[in-house]
Short mmCIF file of C-alpha atoms in Angstrom, two decimals:
data_model
loop_
_atom_site.label_atom_id
_atom_site.label_comp_id
_atom_site.label_asym_id
_atom_site.label_seq_id
_atom_site.Cartn_x
_atom_site.Cartn_y
_atom_site.Cartn_z
CA MET M 89 -5.04 4.81 23.01
CA HIS M 90 -8.02 7.13 22.85
CA GLY M 91 -10.98 5.19 21.55
CA PRO M 92 -13.53 6.63 19.11
CA ARG M 93 -16.63 8.28 20.50
CA SER M 94 -19.73 9.70 18.92
CA LEU M 95 -19.90 13.31 17.74
CA SER M 96 -23.59 13.57 18.59
CA LEU M 97 -23.41 17.30 19.33
CA LEU M 98 -21.10 19.58 17.37
CA LEU M 99 -21.08 23.11 18.74
CA PRO M 100 -18.66 25.81 17.59
CA LEU M 101 -15.90 26.13 20.17
CA PHE M 102 -14.95 29.69 19.32
CA VAL M 103 -15.95 32.51 17.04
CA ALA M 104 -13.54 35.33 16.31
CA PRO M 105 -14.01 38.53 14.34
CA ILE M 106 -14.10 38.36 10.54
CA VAL M 107 -10.64 37.66 9.15
CA GLY M 108 -9.06 38.57 5.84
CA CYS M 109 -11.28 41.30 4.43
CA SER M 110 -13.88 42.18 7.04
CA ALA M 111 -17.56 42.34 6.26
CA GLY M 112 -18.58 45.93 5.69
CA ALA M 113 -15.00 47.04 5.06
CA SER M 114 -13.58 47.88 1.65
CA LYS M 115 -11.41 45.29 -0.06
CA ASP M 116 -9.64 48.05 -1.97
CA ASP M 117 -8.11 51.49 -1.44
CA THR M 118 -10.98 53.99 -1.58
CA ASP M 119 -8.63 57.00 -1.87
CA VAL M 120 -10.63 59.29 -4.13
CA ASP M 121 -8.11 62.16 -3.83
CA THR M 122 -10.82 64.81 -3.72
CA GLN M 123 -8.32 67.40 -2.48
CA ASP M 124 -6.09 66.75 -5.47
CA THR M 125 -8.56 67.98 -8.11
CA ASP M 126 -7.29 71.56 -7.50
CA VAL M 127 -10.67 73.16 -8.09
CA VAL M 128 -9.45 76.37 -6.41
CA ASP M 129 -6.50 76.62 -8.84
CA THR M 130 -8.50 77.54 -11.92
CA ASP M 131 -6.98 81.10 -11.72
CA VAL M 132 -10.22 82.92 -12.39
CA ALA M 133 -8.64 86.23 -11.29
CA ASP M 134 -5.92 85.82 -13.89
CA THR M 135 -8.16 85.69 -16.91
CA ASP M 136 -7.27 89.34 -17.70
CA VAL M 137 -10.24 90.02 -19.92
CA GLY M 138 -8.74 93.27 -21.11
CA ASP M 139 -5.53 91.60 -22.17
CA THR M 140 -7.49 88.68 -23.61
CA ASP M 141 -4.77 86.40 -22.20
CA VAL M 142 -6.89 83.41 -23.02
CA ALA M 143 -3.87 81.12 -22.72
CA ASP M 144 -3.44 82.21 -19.12
CA THR M 145 -6.63 80.65 -17.89
CA ASP M 146 -4.47 77.79 -16.69
CA VAL M 147 -6.77 75.13 -18.03
CA ALA M 148 -3.96 72.63 -17.66
CA ASP M 149 -3.70 73.57 -14.00
CA THR M 150 -7.10 72.19 -13.14
CA ASP M 151 -5.25 68.88 -12.74
CA LEU M 152 -7.89 66.88 -14.55
CA VAL M 153 -5.41 64.07 -15.07
CA ASP M 154 -4.72 63.92 -11.36
CA THR M 155 -8.24 63.04 -10.30
CA ASP M 156 -6.88 59.52 -9.70
CA VAL M 157 -9.64 57.71 -11.55
CA GLU M 158 -7.73 54.44 -11.16
CA ASP M 159 -7.53 55.01 -7.42
CA THR M 160 -11.21 55.65 -6.78
CA ASP M 161 -11.83 51.88 -6.66
CA VAL M 162 -15.54 51.57 -6.04
CA PRO M 163 -15.53 49.41 -2.89
CA ASN M 164 -16.14 45.68 -3.16
CA LEU M 165 -17.16 44.61 0.31
CA CYS M 166 -16.45 41.23 1.87
CA GLY M 167 -19.82 39.59 2.24
CA ASP M 168 -21.45 41.32 -0.74
CA GLY M 169 -21.29 38.12 -2.81
CA THR M 170 -18.93 39.58 -5.43
CA PRO M 171 -15.41 38.08 -5.42
CA ALA M 172 -12.55 40.55 -5.85
CA VAL M 173 -9.60 39.31 -7.88
CA ASP M 174 -6.61 38.35 -5.74
CA GLU M 175 -8.35 39.30 -2.48
CA PRO M 176 -9.68 36.30 -0.54
CA CYS M 177 -12.36 36.85 2.10
CA PHE M 178 -13.24 34.40 4.86
CA ASP M 179 -15.61 34.38 7.80
CA ALA M 180 -14.24 34.00 11.30
CA PRO M 181 -12.76 30.57 12.05
CA THR M 182 -15.06 28.11 13.76
CA GLY M 183 -13.74 25.18 15.78
CA TYR M 184 -15.29 21.74 16.19
CA ASP M 185 -14.35 18.88 18.49
CA GLY M 186 -11.93 16.63 16.62
CA GLU M 187 -12.08 13.65 19.00
CA GLY M 188 -8.30 13.66 19.44
CA LEU M 189 -5.07 14.69 17.75
CA ILE M 190 -5.80 15.13 14.04
CA GLY M 191 -3.17 13.32 12.01
CA ALA M 192 -4.55 14.06 8.53
CA ILE M 193 -7.46 15.90 6.89
CA ALA M 194 -9.28 16.16 3.54
CA ILE M 195 -12.52 17.54 2.04
CA ALA M 196 -14.90 15.50 -0.13
CA ASP M 197 -18.57 14.57 -0.38
CA TRP M 198 -18.50 11.23 1.43
CA ASP M 199 -22.25 10.73 1.90
CA GLY M 200 -23.83 12.59 -1.03
CA GLY M 201 -25.22 15.37 1.15
CA GLY M 202 -22.60 18.07 0.62
CA SER M 203 -18.86 18.32 1.10
CA ASP M 204 -17.61 16.86 4.36
CA VAL M 205 -14.40 17.17 6.33
CA ILE M 206 -12.76 13.75 6.52
CA TYR M 207 -9.98 13.33 9.06
CA GLY M 208 -7.88 10.75 10.86
CA VAL M 209 -7.56 10.54 14.64
CA TYR M 210 -5.31 7.91 16.19
CA GLY M 211 -6.22 4.75 14.26
CA SER M 212 -9.67 5.78 13.00
CA VAL M 213 -11.20 7.92 10.25
CA TYR M 214 -14.03 10.35 11.01
CA THR M 215 -16.29 12.65 9.03
CA LEU M 216 -17.56 16.08 9.97
CA GLY M 217 -20.76 15.97 7.94
CA GLY M 218 -21.44 19.10 5.92
CA ASP M 219 -24.88 20.16 4.68
CA GLY M 220 -23.59 22.13 1.67
CA THR M 221 -23.97 25.52 3.33
CA GLY M 222 -20.79 25.50 5.39
CA ALA M 223 -22.55 24.10 8.47
CA PHE M 224 -21.77 20.71 10.00
CA PRO M 225 -24.80 19.21 11.75
CA SER M 226 -23.31 15.76 12.25
CA GLY M 227 -20.10 13.86 12.75
CA ARG M 228 -19.22 10.21 13.13
CA GLN M 229 -16.58 7.56 12.68
CA ILE M 230 -16.52 5.83 9.30
CA ALA M 231 -17.51 2.27 10.12
CA GLY M 232 -14.77 -0.32 9.90
CA SER M 233 -12.03 2.26 9.40
CA SER M 234 -9.84 1.40 12.39
CA LEU M 235 -6.20 0.93 11.40
CA GLY M 236 -4.85 0.00 14.80
CA ASN M 237 -2.07 2.60 14.42
CA PRO M 238 -2.11 6.42 14.34
CA VAL M 239 -3.21 7.98 11.04
CA GLU M 240 -0.52 10.18 9.53
CA GLU M 241 -1.88 10.78 6.02
CA LEU M 242 -5.25 10.80 4.29
CA ARG M 243 -6.19 11.47 0.66
CA VAL M 244 -9.42 11.22 -1.29
CA GLY M 245 -10.15 10.30 -4.91
CA GLN M 246 -11.90 7.83 -7.22
CA LEU M 247 -10.01 4.57 -7.12
CA SER M 248 -12.60 2.24 -8.61
CA ALA M 249 -14.91 2.19 -11.61
CA ASP M 250 -17.80 3.90 -9.81
CA THR M 251 -18.10 7.63 -9.17
CA ASN M 252 -18.00 7.43 -5.38
CA VAL M 253 -15.38 9.02 -3.18
CA ASP M 254 -12.72 6.66 -1.83
CA VAL M 255 -10.28 7.36 1.00
CA VAL M 256 -6.61 6.39 1.17
CA VAL M 257 -5.20 6.29 4.68
CA GLY M 258 -1.59 6.01 5.76
CA GLY M 259 -0.34 5.34 9.27
CA THR M 260 2.55 4.23 11.39
CA GLY M 261 3.68 0.65 11.69
CA SER M 262 3.56 -0.20 7.96
CA SER M 263 -0.19 0.25 7.95
CA GLY M 264 -2.29 1.73 5.19
CA ARG M 265 -5.73 1.20 3.78
CA VAL M 266 -7.99 2.12 0.87
CA ILE M 267 -11.60 2.61 1.97
CA PHE M 268 -14.02 2.35 -0.96
CA GLY M 269 -17.13 4.43 -0.37
CA ASP M 270 -20.68 3.60 -1.48
CA GLY M 271 -21.65 7.26 -2.04
CA ALA M 272 -24.07 7.30 0.89
CA GLY M 273 -21.68 7.35 3.85
CA GLY M 274 -20.97 3.62 3.93
CA ILE M 275 -18.14 1.35 2.80
CA THR M 276 -18.25 -1.04 -0.14
CA TYR M 277 -14.99 -2.77 0.73
CA GLU M 278 -11.47 -2.08 1.97
CA SER M 279 -8.00 -3.01 0.83
CA PHE M 280 -4.76 -2.90 2.78
CA LEU M 281 -1.58 -1.18 1.67
CA ASN M 282 1.59 -2.82 2.88
CA GLY M 283 4.66 -0.70 3.42
CA GLU M 284 8.12 -1.20 4.86
CA GLY M 285 7.77 1.55 7.44
CA ASP M 286 5.53 4.39 8.54
CA LEU M 287 3.25 5.34 5.67
CA HIS M 288 3.52 9.07 6.31
CA ARG M 289 2.89 10.61 2.88
CA VAL M 290 0.36 9.54 0.25
CA HIS M 291 -0.66 11.16 -3.03
CA VAL M 292 -3.53 10.24 -5.34
CA ALA M 293 -3.74 11.34 -8.99
CA ASN M 294 -4.46 10.08 -12.48
CA VAL M 295 -1.55 8.93 -14.60
CA VAL M 296 -1.61 9.65 -18.33
CA GLY M 297 -2.99 6.57 -20.07
CA SER M 298 -5.29 5.42 -17.28
CA SER M 299 -9.06 5.64 -17.53
CA ALA M 300 -10.88 8.59 -15.98
CA SER M 301 -12.02 6.53 -13.01
CA ALA M 302 -8.75 4.68 -12.44
CA GLU M 303 -6.14 6.60 -10.51
CA ILE M 304 -2.64 5.98 -9.32
CA LEU M 305 -1.67 5.93 -5.70
CA ILE M 306 1.81 6.91 -4.67
CA SER M 307 2.57 5.87 -1.12
CA ASP M 308 5.62 7.05 0.77
CA THR M 309 7.09 5.15 3.69
CA ASN M 310 10.26 5.43 5.71
CA GLY M 311 11.30 2.16 4.19
CA CYS M 312 10.82 2.30 0.40
CA GLY M 313 7.93 3.94 -1.42
CA THR M 314 5.55 2.23 -3.82
CA LEU M 315 3.73 3.39 -6.91
CA THR M 316 0.49 1.44 -7.19
CA LEU M 317 -1.73 1.17 -10.25
CA THR M 318 -5.41 0.85 -9.36
CA SER M 319 -6.72 0.44 -12.92
CA GLY M 320 -9.15 -2.44 -13.30
CA LEU M 321 -9.88 -3.02 -9.64
CA ASP M 322 -12.07 -6.06 -9.11
CA SER M 323 -14.49 -6.82 -6.30
CA SER M 324 -11.69 -8.11 -4.10
CA ALA M 325 -9.95 -4.73 -4.41
CA SER M 326 -6.70 -6.23 -5.61
CA PHE M 327 -4.22 -3.79 -7.13
CA ARG M 328 -3.04 -4.56 -10.65
CA ASP M 329 0.50 -3.28 -10.61
CA ASP M 330 2.90 -2.27 -7.90
CA TYR M 331 6.29 -0.67 -8.39
CA GLU M 332 8.80 -0.06 -5.62
CA TYR M 333 10.98 3.02 -5.91
CA TYR M 334 13.26 5.33 -3.93
CA CYS M 335 13.90 4.38 -0.34
CA ASN M 336 13.30 6.73 2.60
CA PRO M 337 11.13 9.28 0.76
CA THR M 338 9.73 12.17 2.80
CA ALA M 339 7.25 13.58 0.25
CA GLY M 340 6.09 12.87 -3.29
CA VAL M 341 3.47 13.66 -5.91
CA ILE M 342 2.31 12.53 -9.32
CA ALA M 343 2.14 15.45 -11.74
CA GLN M 344 0.85 15.58 -15.30
CA THR M 345 3.80 17.34 -16.91
CA SER M 346 2.62 17.16 -20.53
CA PRO M 347 -0.40 15.86 -22.48
CA THR M 348 1.41 12.54 -23.02
CA GLN M 349 3.33 11.94 -19.79
CA SER M 350 2.99 12.09 -16.05
CA SER M 351 5.94 12.29 -13.68
CA THR M 352 6.62 11.13 -10.17
CA VAL M 353 8.41 13.78 -8.14
CA VAL M 354 9.82 12.36 -4.93
CA ALA M 355 12.06 13.86 -2.24
CA GLU M 356 14.52 11.71 -0.31
CA SER M 357 16.19 13.96 2.24
CA THR M 358 17.72 16.71 0.05
CA THR M 359 17.57 14.70 -3.20
CA LEU M 360 14.68 15.30 -5.59
CA SER M 361 14.04 12.48 -8.07
CA VAL M 362 11.88 13.05 -11.15
CA GLN M 363 10.74 10.14 -13.33
CA THR M 364 8.22 9.96 -16.18
CA VAL M 365 5.43 7.40 -15.90
CA ARG M 366 2.43 6.34 -17.94
CA ASP M 367 -0.13 3.57 -17.91
CA SER M 368 0.06 1.17 -20.85
CA ALA M 369 -2.36 -1.77 -20.91
CA LEU M 370 -2.63 -1.80 -17.11
CA SER M 371 1.14 -1.76 -16.65
CA LEU M 372 3.37 1.06 -15.50
CA VAL M 373 5.97 2.30 -17.95
CA LEU M 374 8.65 4.38 -16.26
CA GLY M 375 11.45 6.46 -17.71
CA ALA M 376 14.90 7.07 -16.30
CA ALA M 377 15.09 9.11 -13.10
CA THR M 378 16.66 12.56 -13.05
CA THR M 379 17.88 13.93 -9.72
CA PHE M 380 18.30 17.43 -8.36
CA THR M 381 19.57 18.76 -5.03
CA LEU M 382 17.29 20.58 -2.61
CA PRO M 383 18.70 23.09 -0.08
CA ALA M 384 16.83 21.34 2.77
CA GLY M 385 14.68 18.29 3.40
CA ALA M 386 11.10 18.27 2.09
CA VAL M 387 8.19 18.48 4.55
CA ASP M 388 5.30 18.37 2.07
CA MET M 389 4.65 18.56 -1.66
CA GLU M 390 1.67 19.37 -3.90
CA ALA M 391 1.08 19.44 -7.66
CA GLY M 392 -1.25 21.64 -9.72
CA ASP M 393 -1.36 23.96 -12.73
CA LEU M 394 -0.19 27.29 -11.29
CA ASP M 395 0.44 29.18 -14.52
CA ASP M 396 -2.57 28.04 -16.55
CA ASP M 397 -0.55 26.33 -19.28
CA GLY M 398 -2.24 22.95 -18.94
CA ASP M 399 0.69 21.24 -17.19
CA ASP M 400 1.07 20.52 -13.48
CA ASP M 401 3.68 22.45 -11.54
CA VAL M 402 5.10 21.33 -8.18
CA LEU M 403 5.38 23.09 -4.84
CA ILE M 404 7.81 21.74 -2.26
CA LEU M 405 7.68 22.90 1.35
CA LEU M 406 11.12 22.57 2.91
CA ALA M 407 12.16 22.10 6.51
CA ASP M 408 13.94 25.47 6.53
CA GLY M 409 10.63 27.32 6.00
CA THR M 410 11.14 27.84 2.26
CA LEU M 411 8.53 27.09 -0.39
CA LYS M 412 10.06 26.07 -3.71
CA VAL M 413 7.92 26.43 -6.83
CA MET M 414 8.96 24.33 -9.83
CA PHE M 415 7.26 25.04 -13.15
CA SER M 416 6.89 22.32 -15.77
CA ASP M 417 7.95 23.21 -19.30
CA GLY M 418 5.32 20.90 -20.82
CA ALA M 419 7.87 19.01 -22.93
CA ASP M 420 7.70 15.58 -21.31
CA ASP M 421 10.50 16.47 -18.94
CA TRP M 422 11.46 18.73 -16.07
CA ASP M 423 14.67 20.29 -17.30
CA ILE M 424 13.39 23.62 -15.97
CA PHE M 425 14.28 22.21 -12.56
CA GLY M 426 17.92 22.69 -13.51
CA GLN M 427 17.58 26.45 -13.44
CA ASP M 428 19.20 28.20 -10.51
CA PRO M 429 17.80 29.75 -8.47
CA TRP M 430 14.37 28.15 -8.41
CA VAL M 431 11.37 30.27 -7.58
CA SER M 432 11.58 30.56 -3.81
CA ILE M 433 9.20 32.00 -1.20
CA THR M 434 10.06 32.35 2.49
CA VAL M 435 7.25 31.24 4.82
CA SER M 436 7.12 32.04 8.53
CA GLY M 437 5.54 30.20 11.43
CA SER M 438 7.31 26.83 11.24
CA PRO M 439 5.09 25.60 8.36
CA THR M 440 4.09 21.94 8.46
CA ASP M 441 1.58 21.37 5.64
CA LEU M 442 0.29 22.99 2.45
CA ALA M 443 -2.71 22.79 0.14
CA LEU M 444 -3.81 24.23 -3.20
CA GLY M 445 -7.21 25.74 -3.96
CA ASP M 446 -9.01 28.65 -5.61
CA LEU M 447 -9.36 30.82 -2.51
CA ASP M 448 -10.42 34.09 -4.13
CA GLY M 449 -12.79 32.89 -6.85
CA ASP M 450 -10.69 33.97 -9.85
CA GLY M 451 -10.23 30.48 -11.27
CA ASP M 452 -6.54 29.90 -10.50
CA LEU M 453 -4.85 27.93 -7.73
CA ASP M 454 -3.71 29.75 -4.61
CA VAL M 455 -1.58 28.28 -1.81
CA ALA M 456 -2.65 27.74 1.80
CA ILE M 457 0.02 26.88 4.36
CA ALA M 458 -0.35 25.78 7.98
CA ALA M 459 1.89 28.25 9.85
CA THR M 460 1.90 26.20 13.01
CA SER M 461 3.86 28.37 15.44
CA ASP M 462 1.97 31.51 14.32
CA ASP M 463 -1.44 29.90 15.02
CA ALA M 464 -2.37 30.92 11.50
CA VAL M 465 -3.02 29.90 7.93
CA ASP M 466 -0.92 31.83 5.40
CA ILE M 467 -2.47 32.38 1.96
CA LEU M 468 -0.28 33.09 -1.05
CA VAL M 469 -2.48 34.61 -3.76
CA ASN M 470 -1.71 33.52 -7.33
CA ASP M 471 -2.11 36.10 -10.11
CA GLY M 472 -3.01 33.37 -12.61
CA VAL M 473 0.38 33.07 -14.28
CA GLY M 474 2.27 31.58 -11.37
CA SER M 475 3.36 34.77 -9.60
CA PHE M 476 2.46 35.17 -5.95
CA ALA M 477 1.92 38.17 -3.70
CA ALA M 478 5.08 39.34 -1.95
CA ALA M 479 3.51 38.93 1.50
CA PRO M 480 1.07 36.19 2.55
CA ILE M 481 -2.35 36.93 3.99
CA ALA M 482 -2.45 35.50 7.52
CA LEU M 483 -5.73 34.16 8.94
CA GLY M 484 -6.22 33.00 12.52
CA ALA M 485 -6.75 29.24 12.60
CA GLY M 486 -6.79 27.97 16.18
CA ALA M 487 -3.96 26.72 18.37
CA ARG M 488 -1.06 25.35 16.33
CA PRO M 489 -2.70 24.28 13.05
CA GLY M 490 -0.75 21.25 11.86
CA ARG M 491 -2.67 19.77 8.90
CA ILE M 492 -4.55 21.70 6.21
CA THR M 493 -6.88 21.05 3.27
CA THR M 494 -9.10 23.04 0.91
CA GLY M 495 -12.44 22.41 -0.80
CA ASP M 496 -15.81 24.02 -1.47
CA LEU M 497 -17.87 23.48 1.67
CA ASN M 498 -20.68 25.99 1.02
CA GLN M 499 -21.22 25.56 -2.73
CA ASP M 500 -20.18 29.08 -3.75
CA SER M 501 -17.50 27.81 -6.19
CA ILE M 502 -14.75 29.22 -3.97
CA ASP M 503 -12.62 26.85 -1.91
CA ASP M 504 -12.83 26.94 1.86
CA ILE M 505 -10.15 25.87 4.36
CA ALA M 506 -10.13 23.25 7.11
CA VAL M 507 -7.24 22.61 9.49
CA GLY M 508 -6.53 20.17 12.26
CA THR M 509 -4.89 21.73 15.31
CA GLU M 510 -2.12 20.23 17.39
CA LEU M 511 -3.46 21.86 20.58
CA GLY M 512 -7.10 21.50 21.55
CA ASN M 513 -7.73 18.64 19.10
CA GLU M 514 -9.98 20.80 16.95
CA ILE M 515 -11.15 20.90 13.36
CA VAL M 516 -11.06 24.60 12.47
CA VAL M 517 -13.08 25.66 9.43
CA LEU M 518 -12.76 28.94 7.52
CA ILE M 519 -15.67 29.55 5.11
CA SER M 520 -15.24 31.88 2.12
CA ASN M 521 -17.36 35.02 2.22
CA PRO M 522 -16.71 37.13 -0.90
#
């Protein structure tokens, strides 16, 4: 097993040309249609002064309507600091030494100095320390974070009563851990998660009824998954409630589907199970499960409000390269799932992971997908009501990007992208540049 080593010097491994919209190039179509104003066609010779023929001056033929005002599009340039709606701009990807094969990745401010890239390599958790400008002057292993087994999943959130970032790690061999941060790059304490198999998918979110600082952890294993209530954690980091559900899950999320209910959405092979859940007096109250059939097994799943109606929607990345988008109806249930066909988007490049973030600065959630075999990240731009561009925007992202996350690394209020590659063991960062 590759042991951890210090990241004392972090130099960019490659720099490619600007991707997405290039700096100095127009984001929009600058077709002014100057030839189409038909200035020559004013028919001056046909004014026939003697015949007065005023109507024959062909005023209508000056084509004033056809000056294409809508098409002049005063250019918004990538790099000018002004975001253009539905047009993400990113600087060239920069690669950093990842110390080994990256099994999972997230973005959060671990040490209070700016958003960091947090990632798992073999049995350890590392940080690529950001300075808030999109640069990463330092990197190191988080002390005491060795799991003893390869890390396969990593999520961040607030799992205790303080405001510090905590890290949930899942790995092979029934191993998992919650690392409680002290806000300055250190650890307050740790707690183990026990599973019945490889803990390969984890999701962290608040459940309706829990306090703002107490979140729910859903942990997926290849035995049976568990839903764990972290409300009221004490100094020994003991979890207050634990509920076992659905065996052999491959992906799952907690989504707030109405103001009064949350739902667990879990995929087991091609079966999708949806179940309401809420926190009542530090106990989980679960409704009956409703099941639906997926056309293929689920690879990954994310939840977020895609149509700006206040309720979480769910995206499911399937093994056949299809992205299914399921919209909540906000009525304490998911009967909209029963519609056929579901919203479906075909994704190329053998996709392996997905993430949600505001990638163009317009305030709604876009989708970023690791298109592994294309050596790219595919961005699906959201128009704000849950409709996505017909074709994704492909950005170069190193050799075989396998894991992906989003977050604001340079404090411009637009999410950036970080991926872990399967070849070269790199962390590849794409910084927004509107």
